[in-house]
Short mmCIF file of C-alpha atoms and ligand atoms in Angstrom, two decimals:
data_model
loop_
_atom_site.label_atom_id
_atom_site.label_comp_id
_atom_site.label_asym_id
_atom_site.label_seq_id
_atom_site.Cartn_x
_atom_site.Cartn_y
_atom_site.Cartn_z
CA MET A 273 82.00 145.21 75.08
CA ASP A 274 80.83 146.78 78.30
CA LEU A 275 80.49 143.73 80.59
CA GLU A 276 79.08 145.70 83.45
CA LYS A 277 76.09 146.53 81.28
CA TYR A 278 74.99 142.96 81.66
CA ARG A 279 75.42 142.44 85.39
CA GLY A 280 72.10 141.92 87.13
CA SER A 281 68.94 140.29 85.94
CA GLU A 282 67.44 143.45 84.51
CA TYR A 283 70.04 143.32 81.77
CA ALA A 284 69.52 139.69 80.86
CA LYS A 285 66.68 140.67 78.59
CA ILE A 286 68.87 143.17 76.74
CA LEU A 287 71.42 140.42 76.24
CA ILE A 288 68.82 137.95 75.05
CA ASP A 289 67.37 140.50 72.61
CA GLU A 290 70.85 141.17 71.28
CA THR A 291 71.49 137.45 70.93
CA TYR A 292 68.25 136.94 68.95
CA SER A 293 69.24 139.77 66.65
CA LEU A 294 72.67 138.20 66.13
CA LEU A 295 71.11 134.79 65.47
CA ASP A 296 69.12 136.43 62.63
CA GLN A 297 72.41 137.40 61.01
CA VAL A 298 74.41 134.15 61.33
CA PRO A 299 74.98 132.56 57.96
CA SER A 300 74.08 128.92 58.82
CA GLN A 301 73.62 126.49 61.64
CA LEU A 302 76.63 126.91 63.95
CA ARG A 303 78.36 124.63 66.37
CA LEU A 304 79.96 126.16 69.43
CA MET A 305 81.82 124.04 71.90
CA GLU A 306 82.20 124.62 75.62
CA VAL A 307 85.28 123.04 77.23
CA CYS A 308 84.30 123.10 80.83
CA GLY A 309 81.97 120.82 82.76
CA THR A 310 80.79 123.77 84.89
CA HIS A 311 79.70 125.51 81.68
CA THR A 312 77.99 122.29 80.56
CA MET A 313 76.02 122.08 83.81
CA ALA A 314 75.15 125.81 83.84
CA ILE A 315 73.96 125.70 80.25
CA SER A 316 71.64 122.80 80.95
CA ARG A 317 70.43 124.16 84.26
CA SER A 318 69.66 127.61 82.90
CA GLY A 319 67.90 126.47 79.70
CA LEU A 320 70.22 128.53 77.55
CA ARG A 321 70.11 125.93 74.86
CA SER A 322 66.48 126.67 74.15
CA ILE A 323 67.29 130.39 73.34
CA LEU A 324 69.75 129.22 70.72
CA ASP A 325 67.81 126.26 69.41
CA GLY A 326 67.65 126.00 65.65
CA LYS A 327 70.61 128.27 65.02
CA VAL A 328 73.37 127.19 67.35
CA ASP A 329 74.30 123.78 68.68
CA LEU A 330 76.14 123.98 71.99
CA LEU A 331 78.46 120.98 72.11
CA SER A 332 80.08 119.69 75.23
CA GLY A 333 83.82 119.11 74.82
CA PRO A 334 86.37 117.34 77.05
CA GLY A 335 85.73 119.61 79.97
CA CYS A 336 85.05 117.17 82.75
CA PRO A 337 88.20 115.64 84.30
CA VAL A 338 86.41 112.58 85.67
CA CYS A 339 84.77 111.94 82.28
CA VAL A 340 88.03 112.01 80.30
CA THR A 341 89.78 109.59 82.65
CA ALA A 342 90.32 106.35 80.74
CA ASP A 343 88.85 103.07 81.91
CA ARG A 344 92.28 101.56 82.36
CA ASP A 345 93.21 104.38 84.78
CA ILE A 346 90.04 103.76 86.78
CA ASP A 347 90.96 100.06 86.85
CA LEU A 348 94.38 101.02 88.16
CA MET A 349 92.80 103.09 90.94
CA ILE A 350 90.58 100.13 91.88
CA SER A 351 93.53 97.73 91.86
CA LEU A 352 95.26 100.05 94.24
CA ALA A 353 92.31 99.91 96.62
CA LYS A 354 92.72 96.14 96.77
CA ILE A 355 96.28 96.25 98.07
CA PRO A 356 96.42 95.65 101.86
CA ASN A 357 97.84 98.48 104.03
CA ILE A 358 96.87 101.19 101.53
CA THR A 359 94.24 103.88 102.07
CA VAL A 360 93.07 105.32 98.75
CA THR A 361 91.83 108.88 99.03
CA THR A 362 89.81 110.61 96.35
CA PHE A 363 87.41 113.38 95.48
CA GLY A 364 83.80 112.07 95.81
CA ASP A 365 83.12 112.30 92.06
CA MET A 366 85.43 109.38 91.38
CA MET A 367 83.66 106.93 93.68
CA LYS A 368 80.88 105.76 91.36
CA VAL A 369 82.76 105.94 88.10
CA PRO A 370 82.63 102.47 86.61
CA GLY A 371 85.79 100.81 85.32
CA SER A 372 85.82 97.38 83.73
CA GLN A 373 86.09 95.79 87.19
CA GLY A 374 83.46 97.81 89.08
CA SER A 375 83.91 101.11 90.85
CA LEU A 376 85.79 102.50 93.88
CA SER A 377 82.46 102.39 95.75
CA GLN A 378 82.24 98.69 95.09
CA ALA A 379 85.91 98.20 96.00
CA LYS A 380 85.13 99.92 99.34
CA ALA A 381 82.02 97.74 99.85
CA ASN A 382 84.22 94.70 99.25
CA GLY A 383 86.61 95.73 102.02
CA GLY A 384 88.95 98.17 100.25
CA ASP A 385 90.12 101.16 102.27
CA VAL A 386 88.79 104.10 100.20
CA GLU A 387 88.15 107.49 101.75
CA VAL A 388 86.56 110.59 100.20
CA VAL A 389 88.42 113.81 100.99
CA TYR A 390 87.62 117.38 100.08
CA SER A 391 91.19 118.37 99.43
CA PRO A 392 94.50 116.61 98.84
CA LEU A 393 95.70 118.42 101.91
CA ASP A 394 93.21 116.25 103.90
CA ALA A 395 94.95 113.24 102.44
CA VAL A 396 98.32 114.56 103.68
CA LYS A 397 96.79 115.07 107.13
CA LEU A 398 95.48 111.53 107.03
CA ALA A 399 98.90 110.18 106.11
CA ARG A 400 100.43 112.11 108.97
CA GLN A 401 98.09 110.37 111.42
CA SER A 402 98.18 106.94 109.83
CA ASP A 403 100.52 103.95 109.87
CA LYS A 404 99.24 102.93 106.48
CA GLU A 405 100.28 104.17 103.00
CA VAL A 406 97.95 106.90 101.86
CA VAL A 407 97.48 107.49 98.15
CA PHE A 408 95.59 110.41 96.67
CA LEU A 409 93.99 109.94 93.24
CA ALA A 410 95.15 113.10 91.50
CA VAL A 411 92.53 113.69 88.81
CA GLY A 412 91.92 117.15 87.42
CA PHE A 413 92.78 119.98 85.05
CA GLU A 414 94.92 123.08 85.48
CA THR A 415 92.63 124.35 88.28
CA THR A 416 93.14 121.29 90.47
CA THR A 417 96.84 120.74 89.86
CA PRO A 418 98.09 123.64 92.04
CA VAL A 419 96.39 122.35 95.17
CA ILE A 420 97.88 118.92 94.55
CA ALA A 421 101.30 120.53 94.21
CA LEU A 422 100.56 122.28 97.48
CA ALA A 423 99.83 118.88 99.08
CA LEU A 424 103.21 117.61 97.81
CA LEU A 425 104.87 120.71 99.21
CA GLU A 426 103.28 119.98 102.61
CA ALA A 427 104.20 116.28 102.47
CA GLU A 428 107.75 117.29 101.62
CA ARG A 429 107.88 119.76 104.49
CA LEU A 430 106.66 117.03 106.85
CA SER A 431 109.07 114.45 105.33
CA LEU A 432 106.17 112.08 104.93
CA LYS A 433 107.22 108.75 103.55
CA ASN A 434 103.70 107.21 103.44
CA PHE A 435 102.03 109.71 101.18
CA SER A 436 101.91 109.36 97.36
CA ILE A 437 99.65 110.30 94.47
CA MET A 438 98.40 108.51 91.37
CA VAL A 439 98.90 111.13 88.71
CA ASN A 440 96.01 111.54 86.25
CA HIS A 441 96.29 115.23 85.56
CA LYS A 442 95.27 116.53 82.19
CA LEU A 443 96.07 119.75 80.38
CA THR A 444 93.16 121.26 78.50
CA PRO A 445 94.68 123.19 75.57
CA PRO A 446 96.30 120.08 73.94
CA ALA A 447 92.93 118.30 74.06
CA VAL A 448 91.20 121.23 72.39
CA ARG A 449 93.93 121.34 69.77
CA ALA A 450 93.47 117.62 69.18
CA ILE A 451 89.75 118.13 68.58
CA VAL A 452 90.44 120.86 66.05
CA ASP A 453 93.22 118.93 64.37
CA THR A 454 91.58 115.59 64.07
CA ASP A 455 87.89 115.57 64.49
CA THR A 456 85.14 115.17 61.96
CA VAL A 457 82.98 117.71 63.77
CA LYS A 458 83.45 121.24 62.51
CA VAL A 459 83.38 123.59 65.46
CA ASP A 460 82.73 127.24 64.62
CA GLY A 461 83.91 128.71 67.89
CA PHE A 462 84.96 127.84 71.44
CA LEU A 463 83.62 128.99 74.77
CA CYS A 464 86.86 128.67 76.73
CA PRO A 465 86.92 127.62 80.41
CA GLY A 466 87.02 130.40 82.97
CA HIS A 467 88.57 128.36 85.78
CA VAL A 468 91.42 126.94 83.66
CA SER A 469 92.06 130.35 82.13
CA SER A 470 92.37 131.88 85.59
CA ILE A 471 95.48 129.78 85.92
CA LEU A 472 96.76 129.89 82.35
CA GLY A 473 95.87 133.52 81.68
CA SER A 474 93.44 134.98 79.18
CA ASP A 475 95.58 133.94 76.25
CA GLY A 476 95.72 130.27 77.18
CA PHE A 477 93.52 129.38 74.23
CA ALA A 478 94.66 132.17 71.89
CA PHE A 479 96.08 129.53 69.53
CA LEU A 480 92.47 128.85 68.38
CA ALA A 481 92.26 132.33 66.83
CA ASP A 482 95.94 132.71 65.94
CA GLU A 483 96.60 129.34 64.36
CA TYR A 484 93.14 128.09 63.36
CA SER A 485 91.21 131.34 62.73
CA LEU A 486 88.56 130.15 65.17
CA PRO A 487 86.62 132.53 67.43
CA ALA A 488 87.40 131.94 71.14
CA VAL A 489 85.92 133.61 74.20
CA VAL A 490 86.73 133.02 77.88
CA ALA A 491 83.48 133.07 79.84
CA GLY A 492 82.37 132.94 83.41
CA PHE A 493 79.68 130.70 84.85
CA GLU A 494 76.57 132.73 85.48
CA PRO A 495 73.95 132.31 82.73
CA VAL A 496 74.56 135.93 81.63
CA ASP A 497 78.34 135.25 81.47
CA ILE A 498 77.73 132.29 79.19
CA LEU A 499 75.18 134.07 77.01
CA LEU A 500 77.54 137.03 76.76
CA GLY A 501 80.31 134.64 75.67
CA VAL A 502 78.01 133.12 72.99
CA ASN A 503 76.96 136.59 71.96
CA MET A 504 80.61 137.62 71.45
CA LEU A 505 81.33 134.43 69.51
CA LEU A 506 78.37 135.20 67.21
CA LYS A 507 79.67 138.70 66.64
CA GLN A 508 83.11 137.43 65.72
CA ILE A 509 81.58 134.92 63.29
CA ILE A 510 79.29 137.56 61.70
CA GLU A 511 82.17 140.01 61.36
CA GLY A 512 84.52 137.32 60.04
CA SER A 513 87.04 138.46 62.64
CA PRO A 514 88.18 135.55 64.82
CA ARG A 515 90.03 136.56 67.95
CA MET A 516 90.65 135.63 71.57
CA GLU A 517 88.38 137.58 73.94
CA ASN A 518 87.92 137.47 77.68
CA THR A 519 84.50 138.24 79.22
CA TYR A 520 85.56 136.98 82.63
CA ARG A 521 87.98 139.76 83.55
CA ARG A 522 86.76 139.86 87.14
CA VAL A 523 88.62 136.54 87.62
CA VAL A 524 90.80 135.88 84.62
CA ARG A 525 93.84 138.12 84.17
CA LYS A 526 96.10 138.29 81.18
CA GLU A 527 99.01 136.76 83.04
CA GLY A 528 96.91 134.11 84.87
CA ASN A 529 98.15 132.80 88.16
CA LYS A 530 101.93 132.73 87.95
CA VAL A 531 102.42 131.48 91.52
CA ALA A 532 100.16 128.48 90.93
CA ARG A 533 101.91 127.61 87.64
CA GLU A 534 105.37 127.84 89.31
CA LEU A 535 104.28 125.51 92.08
CA VAL A 536 103.02 122.98 89.57
CA THR A 537 106.25 123.28 87.57
CA LYS A 538 108.27 122.55 90.72
CA TYR A 539 106.83 119.04 90.89
CA PHE A 540 105.55 118.15 87.44
CA VAL A 541 106.61 118.02 83.81
CA PRO A 542 104.34 117.59 80.77
CA ALA A 543 103.83 114.06 79.61
CA SER A 544 101.60 112.22 77.20
CA ALA A 545 98.24 111.18 78.62
CA GLU A 546 95.35 109.00 77.53
CA TRP A 547 91.96 110.71 77.24
CA ARG A 548 88.68 108.86 77.00
CA GLY A 549 87.45 109.33 73.46
CA LEU A 550 90.53 111.19 72.27
CA GLY A 551 93.21 108.56 72.76
CA THR A 552 96.79 109.39 73.72
CA ILE A 553 97.70 113.06 73.22
CA PRO A 554 101.34 114.09 73.53
CA GLU A 555 102.15 116.67 76.31
CA SER A 556 98.50 116.65 77.47
CA GLY A 557 99.16 115.35 80.96
CA LEU A 558 101.73 115.65 83.76
CA SER A 559 104.18 113.35 85.41
CA LEU A 560 106.24 113.86 88.52
CA ARG A 561 109.77 115.13 88.10
CA GLU A 562 112.53 112.61 88.60
CA GLN A 563 113.47 113.92 92.06
CA TYR A 564 109.84 113.59 93.26
CA ARG A 565 109.20 110.07 91.97
CA GLY A 566 109.02 108.96 95.60
CA PHE A 567 105.52 110.44 95.56
CA ASP A 568 104.50 108.43 92.51
CA ALA A 569 102.16 105.57 93.57
CA MET A 570 102.63 103.84 90.22
CA GLU A 571 106.35 103.37 90.92
CA LYS A 572 106.06 102.94 94.66
CA PHE A 573 103.62 100.00 94.37
CA GLU A 574 104.99 98.74 91.01
CA LEU A 575 101.55 98.90 89.39
CA GLU A 576 101.12 97.55 85.85
CA VAL A 577 98.85 99.42 83.42
CA PRO A 578 96.01 97.01 82.57
CA SER A 579 94.96 96.43 78.96
CA THR A 580 91.39 97.60 79.53
CA PRO A 581 89.83 99.10 76.39
CA THR A 582 89.53 102.90 76.65
CA VAL A 583 85.80 103.01 75.99
CA ARG A 584 83.30 100.51 77.26
CA GLN A 585 80.82 98.77 74.94
CA GLY A 586 77.59 100.65 74.46
CA CYS A 587 78.72 103.85 76.14
CA SER A 588 79.13 106.89 73.90
CA CYS A 589 80.99 109.09 76.36
CA GLY A 590 84.02 109.21 74.04
CA ALA A 591 81.95 110.58 71.13
CA ILE A 592 80.14 113.00 73.41
CA LEU A 593 83.41 114.38 74.75
CA ARG A 594 84.43 115.14 71.15
CA GLY A 595 81.15 116.85 70.30
CA LEU A 596 80.20 114.06 67.83
CA LEU A 597 77.06 113.03 69.74
CA LYS A 598 74.75 114.52 72.35
CA PRO A 599 73.89 112.53 75.47
CA THR A 600 70.37 111.92 74.21
CA ASP A 601 71.87 110.24 71.12
CA CYS A 602 73.15 107.39 73.30
CA GLY A 603 70.81 104.42 73.29
CA LEU A 604 71.39 103.81 77.00
CA PHE A 605 70.60 107.35 78.13
CA GLY A 606 67.90 107.41 80.77
CA SER A 607 67.16 103.70 80.45
CA GLU A 608 70.07 101.41 81.26
CA CYS A 609 72.17 104.43 82.21
CA THR A 610 71.03 106.83 84.95
CA PRO A 611 72.85 108.71 87.75
CA GLU A 612 71.80 105.93 90.12
CA VAL A 613 73.10 103.17 87.88
CA PRO A 614 75.62 104.86 85.60
CA VAL A 615 77.24 103.01 82.72
CA GLY A 616 79.79 105.64 81.91
CA PRO A 617 81.51 108.53 83.73
CA CYS A 618 79.62 111.27 81.85
CA MET A 619 76.49 110.17 83.85
CA VAL A 620 78.38 110.01 87.16
CA SER A 621 80.19 113.29 87.39
CA SER A 622 78.55 116.44 88.61
CA GLU A 623 80.20 118.04 85.55
CA GLY A 624 79.29 115.32 83.07
CA ALA A 625 77.25 116.12 80.00
CA CYS A 626 74.98 113.08 80.37
CA ALA A 627 74.24 113.96 84.03
CA ALA A 628 73.53 117.58 82.97
CA TYR A 629 71.05 116.46 80.32
CA TYR A 630 69.53 113.89 82.57
CA HIS A 631 68.89 116.32 85.45
CA PHE A 632 67.83 119.38 83.47
CA GLU A 633 67.01 118.60 79.82
CA ARG A 634 65.59 115.13 79.80
CA ARG A 635 61.90 116.06 79.50
CA VAL A 636 62.28 118.33 76.51
CA ARG A 637 64.85 116.16 74.74
CA VAL A 638 63.59 112.64 75.03
S1 SF4 B 795 74.16 107.95 78.72
FE1 SF4 B 795 75.52 106.60 79.89
S2 SF4 B 795 76.18 105.04 78.54
FE2 SF4 B 795 75.36 106.72 77.29
S3 SF4 B 795 77.18 107.99 76.84
FE3 SF4 B 795 76.26 108.82 78.68
S4 SF4 B 795 77.38 107.80 80.37
FE4 SF4 B 795 77.78 106.59 78.50
#
């Protein structure tokens, strides 16, 4: 497919017309899943769903790192903020995420030392200037992990003894595999994440086509990128020819980012991880290598994993992250749960499906 044909708004109409034509040919109602919170937000913001309505359901998968973080991990972060002589540093998205014992914002209001930083390198800088222990809450997918590894490299170079991280990294392909393997929702094709694929390479999700005969397309984040990705998925379905395709070649190369992957491998090894809604998935997270355990806040401060249930009562985030429900199916959506007073992380995060629906699709959906 000639991608350049679709660059610029004058071509959007061509693409939309092509999509309508393809929709007339699809055999039945289809379910396509996006696995990236940025896609989720862009889909809601652009109104793409309305073009596909009636023929294609766009489901949001486990594509928001804040949303998939389990309650007990959030509780651990909050317990860390209560320890004297520790400064907890985090990306801003984590501040309002409720655990079973409140949020980091509340911990800060109650006297905890919690600082928002824009990069883990800022946390290293803070540690360098501080007498206190500085812990960075390392939450994120393959795109975030390299910069955290870079922070560890810098901390190592500076021989910092008061810097550590709480590791909550997640790896996206095992979660997608878990959805395909175990879920009751039949997904007809996957819109694969552009950012993650820029690290993994364009074949990072090729197992979907190779092992499960599912169409898979890596897409960028402009509305035309996403519509083009959907368009290509529809073509694969109509042709009965599932394969891995990449529409985001201006960013995603076949080999991905080898330097970033090597840096991550220097510090981390795959480990099992708990995902909100999906449970514990083998090899779907990371842990620090033995020789770098000095950077592990869990060990350094001898933290115990609390027995918090993974999903809070009344919140359907877990089912939404598996594509089983839409945000508007949750009884709390827009009433007890809003971005101002969120009940679950999917309403807090700037990449959360509930927040996307609340901000951009509430009027037409409720
Ligand atoms: S609307 Fe709120 S309570 Fe319902 S699933 Fe979303 S975050 Fe959870």
